Coordinates of C-alpha atoms and ligand atoms in Angstrom, one line a residue:
X4 CA -48.4 38.3 68.3
X5 CA -50.3 38.9 65.0
X6 CA -49.0 36.3 62.5
X7 CA -49.8 35.9 58.8
X8 CA -49.3 32.4 57.3
X9 CA -49.1 31.7 53.6
X10 CA -48.8 28.1 52.3
X11 CA -50.1 25.8 49.6
X12 CA -53.6 24.8 50.7
X13 CA -53.4 21.4 49.0
X14 CA -52.7 18.0 50.7
X15 CA -48.9 18.3 50.9
X16 CA -46.6 18.2 53.9
X17 CA -45.7 21.9 53.8
X18 CA -49.4 23.0 53.8
X19 CA -50.2 20.5 56.6
X20 CA -47.4 21.8 58.8
X21 CA -48.3 25.4 58.2
X22 CA -52.0 24.7 59.0
X23 CA -51.3 22.8 62.2
X24 CA -48.8 25.5 63.3
X25 CA -51.5 28.2 62.7
X26 CA -54.0 26.2 64.7
X27 CA -51.6 25.6 67.6
X28 CA -50.5 29.3 67.6
X29 CA -54.2 30.4 67.6
X30 CA -54.8 28.1 70.6
X31 CA -52.0 29.8 72.4
X32 CA -53.7 33.1 72.0
X33 CA -51.9 34.6 69.0
X34 CA -54.0 36.1 66.2
X35 CA -53.4 34.1 63.0
X36 CA -54.3 35.1 59.4
X37 CA -54.0 32.5 56.6
X38 CA -53.5 34.0 53.2
X39 CA -53.9 31.5 50.3
X40 CA -55.9 30.7 47.2
X41 CA -58.1 28.2 49.0
X42 CA -58.9 27.1 52.5
X43 CA -56.0 24.9 53.6
X44 CA -56.6 21.1 53.5
X45 CA -56.7 20.5 57.3
X46 CA -58.3 23.8 58.3
X47 CA -61.6 22.1 58.6
X48 CA -63.2 23.6 61.7
X49 CA -63.8 27.0 63.3
X50 CA -61.3 28.2 65.7
X51 CA -61.0 31.4 67.7
X52 CA -58.1 33.8 66.7
X53 CA -57.9 32.2 63.3
X54 CA -58.9 33.9 60.1
X55 CA -58.6 33.0 56.4
X56 CA -58.1 35.5 53.5
X57 CA -58.7 34.1 50.1
X58 CA -56.6 35.4 47.1
X59 CA -58.8 36.2 44.2
X60 CA -57.7 35.7 40.7
X61 CA -59.0 37.6 37.7
X62 CA -59.1 35.7 34.4
X63 CA -58.2 37.7 31.3
X64 CA -57.7 36.2 27.8
X65 CA -54.2 37.7 27.6
X66 CA -53.1 35.8 30.7
X67 CA -52.0 32.4 29.5
X68 CA -50.8 31.9 33.1
X69 CA -52.8 34.0 35.5
X70 CA -50.3 35.9 37.7
X71 CA -51.2 34.4 41.1
X72 CA -47.9 35.6 42.5
X73 CA -49.0 39.3 42.1
X74 CA -52.5 38.9 43.5
X75 CA -51.0 36.9 46.4
X76 CA -48.4 39.6 47.1
X77 CA -51.1 42.3 47.0
X78 CA -53.3 40.4 49.4
X79 CA -50.4 39.8 51.8
X80 CA -49.6 43.5 51.8
X81 CA -53.3 44.3 52.5
X82 CA -53.5 41.8 55.4
X83 CA -50.2 43.0 56.8
X84 CA -51.4 46.6 56.7
X85 CA -54.9 46.1 58.0
X86 CA -54.1 43.7 60.8
X87 CA -50.6 45.1 61.6
X88 CA -48.9 41.7 61.2
X89 CA -45.8 41.2 63.4
X90 CA -44.7 38.3 61.3
X91 CA -45.5 37.1 57.8
X92 CA -44.5 33.4 57.9
X93 CA -44.4 31.8 54.5
X94 CA -44.1 28.0 53.9
X95 CA -42.4 26.7 50.8
X96 CA -40.1 29.2 49.4
X97 CA -41.5 29.3 45.8
X98 CA -43.2 31.6 45.2
X99 CA -44.2 32.6 48.7
X100 CA -40.9 34.1 49.9
X101 CA -40.7 36.5 46.9
X102 CA -44.4 37.4 47.4
X103 CA -43.7 38.4 51.0
X104 CA -40.8 40.5 49.8
X105 CA -43.0 42.2 47.2
X106 CA -45.7 42.8 49.8
X107 CA -43.1 44.6 51.9
X108 CA -42.0 46.7 49.0
X109 CA -45.6 47.6 48.4
X110 CA -46.2 48.6 52.0
X111 CA -43.0 50.7 52.0
X112 CA -43.9 52.5 48.8
X113 CA -47.4 53.3 50.1
X114 CA -45.9 54.8 53.2
X115 CA -47.7 52.2 55.4
X116 CA -46.2 51.2 58.7
X117 CA -43.8 48.4 57.8
X118 CA -42.5 46.6 60.9
X119 CA -43.7 43.2 59.6
X120 CA -40.9 40.6 59.6
X121 CA -40.7 37.9 56.9
X122 CA -40.0 34.3 58.0
X123 CA -39.5 31.7 55.3
X124 CA -39.7 28.0 56.2
X125 CA -38.0 25.7 53.7
X126 CA -39.8 22.3 53.3
X127 CA -37.8 20.3 50.8
X128 CA -38.6 20.2 47.2
X129 CA -38.7 24.0 47.1
X130 CA -34.9 23.6 47.5
X131 CA -33.9 20.1 46.3
X132 CA -36.0 20.0 43.1
X133 CA -37.6 23.2 42.2
X134 CA -35.3 25.9 43.7
X135 CA -32.2 24.2 42.4
X136 CA -33.6 24.2 38.8
X137 CA -31.7 26.9 36.8
X138 CA -34.9 28.8 36.0
X139 CA -35.7 29.3 39.7
X140 CA -32.2 29.3 41.2
X141 CA -31.4 33.1 41.4
X142 CA -34.8 34.2 42.5
X143 CA -35.0 31.5 45.1
X144 CA -31.6 32.5 46.5
X145 CA -32.6 36.2 46.5
X146 CA -35.9 35.5 48.3
X147 CA -34.1 33.4 51.0
X148 CA -31.5 36.2 51.5
X149 CA -34.3 38.8 51.7
X150 CA -36.2 37.0 54.5
X151 CA -35.6 38.3 58.0
X152 CA -35.5 34.7 59.3
X153 CA -35.2 31.3 57.6
X154 CA -36.0 27.9 59.0
X155 CA -35.6 24.4 57.6
X156 CA -37.5 21.3 58.7
X157 CA -34.3 19.3 59.1
X158 CA -30.6 19.7 59.4
X159 CA -30.3 17.7 56.2
X160 CA -32.3 20.4 54.4
X161 CA -30.5 23.3 56.1
X162 CA -27.1 21.9 55.0
X163 CA -28.4 21.1 51.5
X164 CA -29.8 24.7 51.2
X165 CA -26.5 26.3 52.4
X166 CA -24.6 24.2 50.0
X167 CA -26.8 24.5 46.9
X168 CA -27.2 28.3 47.3
X169 CA -23.8 29.0 48.8
X170 CA -25.5 30.9 51.7
X171 CA -23.9 32.4 54.8
X172 CA -27.3 33.2 56.3
X173 CA -28.3 31.3 59.4
X174 CA -30.9 28.7 58.8
X175 CA -32.6 27.7 62.0
X176 CA -33.6 24.0 62.1
X177 CA -37.1 23.6 63.5
X178 CA -38.3 20.0 62.9
X179 CA -41.9 19.2 62.0
X180 CA -44.3 18.1 64.7
X181 CA -47.6 16.3 65.4
X182 CA -50.6 16.9 67.6
X183 CA -50.2 14.4 70.5
X184 CA -53.9 14.4 71.1
X185 CA -54.7 13.2 67.6
X186 CA -51.8 11.0 66.6
X187 CA -51.4 8.1 69.0
X188 CA -51.4 4.3 69.1
X189 CA -54.9 2.7 69.1
X190 CA -56.7 6.0 68.3
X191 CA -58.5 4.5 65.3
X192 CA -62.0 5.3 64.3
X193 CA -62.2 2.3 62.1
X194 CA -61.8 -1.5 62.6
X195 CA -58.6 -3.1 61.4
X196 CA -60.8 -5.9 60.0
X197 CA -62.2 -3.4 57.5
X198 CA -58.8 -3.6 55.7
X199 CA -57.2 -6.9 56.6
X200 CA -58.3 -10.2 58.3
X201 CA -56.8 -11.0 61.7
X202 CA -54.1 -13.3 60.3
X203 CA -52.7 -10.9 57.8
X204 CA -50.4 -7.9 58.1
X205 CA -51.4 -4.4 57.2
X206 CA -48.8 -2.3 55.4
X207 CA -49.5 1.5 54.8
X208 CA -48.2 4.3 52.7
X209 CA -49.3 8.0 52.7
X210 CA -48.1 10.5 50.2
X211 CA -49.0 12.9 47.4
X212 CA -48.1 10.2 44.8
X213 CA -45.4 12.3 43.1
X214 CA -42.5 10.6 41.3
X215 CA -40.1 11.5 44.2
X216 CA -42.1 9.1 46.4
X217 CA -41.3 6.1 44.2
X218 CA -44.7 4.6 44.4
X219 CA -43.6 1.7 42.2
X220 CA -41.1 0.8 45.0
X221 CA -43.9 0.8 47.5
X222 CA -45.8 -1.8 45.5
X223 CA -42.6 -3.8 44.8
X224 CA -41.7 -4.0 48.5
X225 CA -45.3 -4.9 49.3
X226 CA -45.4 -7.7 46.7
X227 CA -42.2 -9.2 48.2
X228 CA -43.6 -9.0 51.7
X229 CA -46.9 -10.5 50.6
X230 CA -45.1 -13.4 48.9
X231 CA -43.8 -14.5 52.4
X232 CA -46.4 -13.2 54.7
X233 CA -50.1 -12.7 53.7
X234 CA -50.6 -8.9 53.8
X235 CA -52.7 -6.0 52.6
X236 CA -51.5 -2.6 51.4
X237 CA -53.3 0.6 52.3
X238 CA -52.5 3.5 50.0
X239 CA -53.6 6.9 51.2
X240 CA -53.3 10.1 49.1
X241 CA -53.4 11.1 45.4
X242 CA -51.2 12.6 42.8
X243 CA -49.8 12.3 39.4
X244 CA -48.6 8.7 39.9
X245 CA -51.9 7.4 41.2
X246 CA -52.7 6.0 37.7
X247 CA -49.2 4.4 37.5
X248 CA -49.8 2.8 40.9
X249 CA -53.2 1.4 39.9
X250 CA -51.8 0.0 36.6
X251 CA -48.9 -1.6 38.5
X252 CA -51.2 -3.2 41.1
X253 CA -53.4 -4.7 38.3
X254 CA -50.4 -5.8 36.3
X255 CA -49.0 -7.7 39.3
X256 CA -52.4 -9.3 40.1
X257 CA -52.6 -7.5 43.5
X258 CA -56.0 -5.8 43.1
X259 CA -57.6 -7.8 45.9
X260 CA -54.6 -7.0 48.2
X261 CA -54.3 -3.3 47.7
X262 CA -56.8 -0.7 49.0
X263 CA -56.7 2.8 47.5
X264 CA -58.2 5.2 50.0
X265 CA -57.5 8.5 48.2
X266 CA -56.9 11.7 50.1
X267 CA -57.9 11.6 53.7
X268 CA -57.9 14.7 55.9
X269 CA -57.7 12.6 59.1
X270 CA -55.1 9.9 58.5
X271 CA -54.8 9.4 62.2
X272 CA -58.2 7.7 62.1
X273 CA -56.7 4.9 60.0
X274 CA -52.9 4.7 60.4
X275 CA -52.8 3.1 63.9
X276 CA -54.4 0.0 62.3
X277 CA -51.2 -0.6 60.3
X278 CA -48.3 -2.9 61.3
X279 CA -45.7 -1.1 59.1
X280 CA -45.3 2.1 57.1
X281 CA -43.3 2.4 53.8
X282 CA -41.5 5.6 52.7
X283 CA -39.1 4.6 49.9
X284 CA -38.7 8.2 48.7
X285 CA -35.9 9.4 46.4
X286 CA -35.6 12.5 48.5
X287 CA -37.3 13.3 51.8
X288 CA -36.3 16.5 53.7
X289 CA -38.1 15.3 56.8
X290 CA -41.0 12.9 56.1
X291 CA -44.0 14.2 58.0
X292 CA -46.0 11.2 57.0
X293 CA -43.4 8.9 58.5
X294 CA -43.5 10.9 61.8
X295 CA -47.3 10.7 61.9
X296 CA -47.0 6.9 61.4
X297 CA -44.4 6.6 64.2
X298 CA -46.6 8.8 66.5
X299 CA -49.4 6.2 65.9
X300 CA -47.0 3.4 67.0
X301 CA -46.2 2.2 63.5
X302 CA -42.6 1.4 62.6
X303 CA -41.2 2.8 59.3
X304 CA -39.2 1.4 56.5
X305 CA -37.6 4.3 54.6
X306 CA -34.6 5.5 52.7
X307 CA -31.2 6.3 54.1
X308 CA -29.3 9.4 53.1
X309 CA -32.4 11.6 53.5
X310 CA -33.9 13.7 56.2
X311 CA -35.7 10.5 57.4
X312 CA -32.6 9.8 59.4
X313 CA -33.6 12.6 61.7
X314 CA -37.0 11.1 62.2
X315 CA -36.6 7.4 62.2
X316 CA -34.2 5.7 64.6
X317 CA -32.6 3.0 62.5
X318 CA -32.9 -0.5 64.1
X319 CA -35.1 1.0 67.0
X320 CA -38.3 2.0 65.4
X321 CA -37.7 1.3 61.8
X322 CA -35.1 0.6 59.1
X323 CA -33.4 3.0 56.6
X324 CA -32.1 1.5 53.4
X325 CA -30.6 2.8 50.2
X326 CA -33.0 4.3 47.6
X327 CA -34.3 1.7 45.2
X328 CA -33.1 -1.3 47.2
X329 CA -36.6 -2.8 47.4
X330 CA -35.4 -6.3 48.2
X331 CA -33.4 -5.1 51.3
X332 CA -36.5 -3.2 52.4
X333 CA -38.7 -6.2 52.0
X334 CA -36.2 -8.4 53.9
X335 CA -36.1 -5.9 56.7
X336 CA -39.9 -5.8 56.8
X337 CA -40.4 -9.5 56.7
X338 CA -37.8 -10.2 59.5
X339 CA -39.5 -7.6 61.7
X340 CA -43.0 -8.8 61.0
X341 CA -42.0 -12.4 61.8
X342 CA -40.6 -11.5 65.2
X343 CA -43.6 -10.5 67.2
X344 CA -41.6 -9.5 70.3
X345 CA -39.3 -7.2 68.3
X346 CA -42.2 -5.8 66.3
X347 CA -43.9 -4.8 69.6
X348 CA -40.7 -3.2 70.9
X349 CA -40.4 -1.2 67.6
X350 CA -44.1 -0.1 67.9
X351 CA -43.6 1.1 71.5
X352 CA -40.3 2.9 70.6
X353 CA -42.0 4.5 67.6
X354 CA -44.7 6.2 69.7
X355 CA -42.4 7.1 72.6
X356 CA -39.5 8.6 70.5
X357 CA -41.9 10.6 68.4
X358 CA -43.6 12.0 71.4
X359 CA -40.4 12.9 73.2
X360 CA -38.8 14.7 70.2
X361 CA -41.6 16.0 68.0
X362 CA -44.6 16.9 70.1
X363 CA -46.5 20.1 69.1
X364 CA -45.8 21.6 72.5
X365 CA -42.1 21.4 72.1
X366 CA -41.8 22.4 68.5
X367 CA -44.4 25.2 68.5
X368 CA -42.5 26.8 71.4
X369 CA -39.4 26.7 69.2
X370 CA -41.3 28.7 66.5
X371 CA -42.6 31.2 69.1
X372 CA -39.1 31.7 70.3
X373 CA -37.8 32.3 66.8
X374 CA -40.7 34.7 66.0
X375 CA -39.7 36.8 69.1
X376 CA -36.0 36.7 68.1
X377 CA -36.7 37.9 64.6
X378 CA -39.3 40.4 65.6
X379 CA -37.1 42.0 68.3
X380 CA -33.9 42.0 66.2
Ligands
LIG21 O1 -43.0 16.9 47.8 C1 -43.6 16.7 48.8 O2 -43.5 15.6 49.4 C2 -44.5 17.7 49.4 C3 -43.7 18.6 50.2 C4 -44.5 19.8 50.6 O3 -43.9 20.8 50.8 O4 -45.7 19.8 50.6 O5 -43.2 17.9 51.3 C5 -42.0 18.3 51.9 O6 -42.3 19.0 53.1 C6 -42.8 18.2 54.1 C7 -43.2 19.0 55.3 O7 -42.1 19.7 55.8 C8 -41.7 17.2 54.5 O8 -42.1 16.3 55.6 C9 -41.4 16.3 53.3 O9 -40.3 15.5 53.6 C10 -41.0 17.2 52.1 N1 -40.9 16.4 50.9 C11 -39.7 16.1 50.3 O10 -38.7 16.5 50.7 C12 -39.8 15.2 49.1

């Protein structure tokens, strides 16, 4: 098939999933066209069947906010027409779903062949935070309804979307996935001793440091663990709360215990070194970072009542606890780290369960199947 993919190119989960999906589809022989304002974060090497089309923006003094949405829609229409896209697959509803709809209107009005089908994948905050905001609500609902096919990365998110937007439309659940050749236990390119001495535990967290990730809770849980078991905290990623995190680490006197690595395009090179992974998010529609940690054989401590419950098997490869209950999270972490036999069982179960349920082979086939269903409908 000929597939267009639009996503945010920055280091967020939706962009990562979109990029890796495009790479996997291209490897299976499909022709894939990325359309975005920058080369996606993990699209860092040449691959046959894969092309990138940058969206240009023209600055003009009248534009307080340059209308990216319009230039994106125009570029999507151009790529759909020139390459005869079968599918235009947009990741993160806002504004990509409405841009795809505008692109189709444009094709139609120009009398161009218009058999391209729009598929929108909902990732989380496009529904739970941004889409549900009154200023975006109607247009988000409209753009979901106008898509030929809609997927959500978890059942939790599909249910939430149907409820928030009172939708009757089918939302296909297609979970996120990982590349089994890259994310696996022991696949590090660095020495664990670069981060922690032999007799200390290594705790890790990866995110875009947005308020929804509750970075202060990460530090709080770590401080409690470290009070009982000497440990180090590895923080990967960057975002608006990075400054907050740095201040908190200094305030708590933990600067020699916490390592800020910033954004890393290949977390799989580092994560297998860790003993435990923390995801105390307020909301998490799926938790791709948690899945990648599990795939590397690292158990996860996360929050219950979120999409993490479809990724982490409570009491088998991690623990899920109420949002904000940092003392319970720390207790669970300490008891697991103290019990070497159980910790090893959790590590083994983490990698095995992740591979059995979320391998790229399994999930990319689900996307292919959905593309065919929508295309042939
Ligand atoms: O807000 C974020 O965490 C970024 C966001 C994104 O779209 O980049 O992440 C969401 O999509 C990921 C990929 O599907 C999911 O794994 C994350 O759980 C989800 N984030 C939230 O729901 C907070």
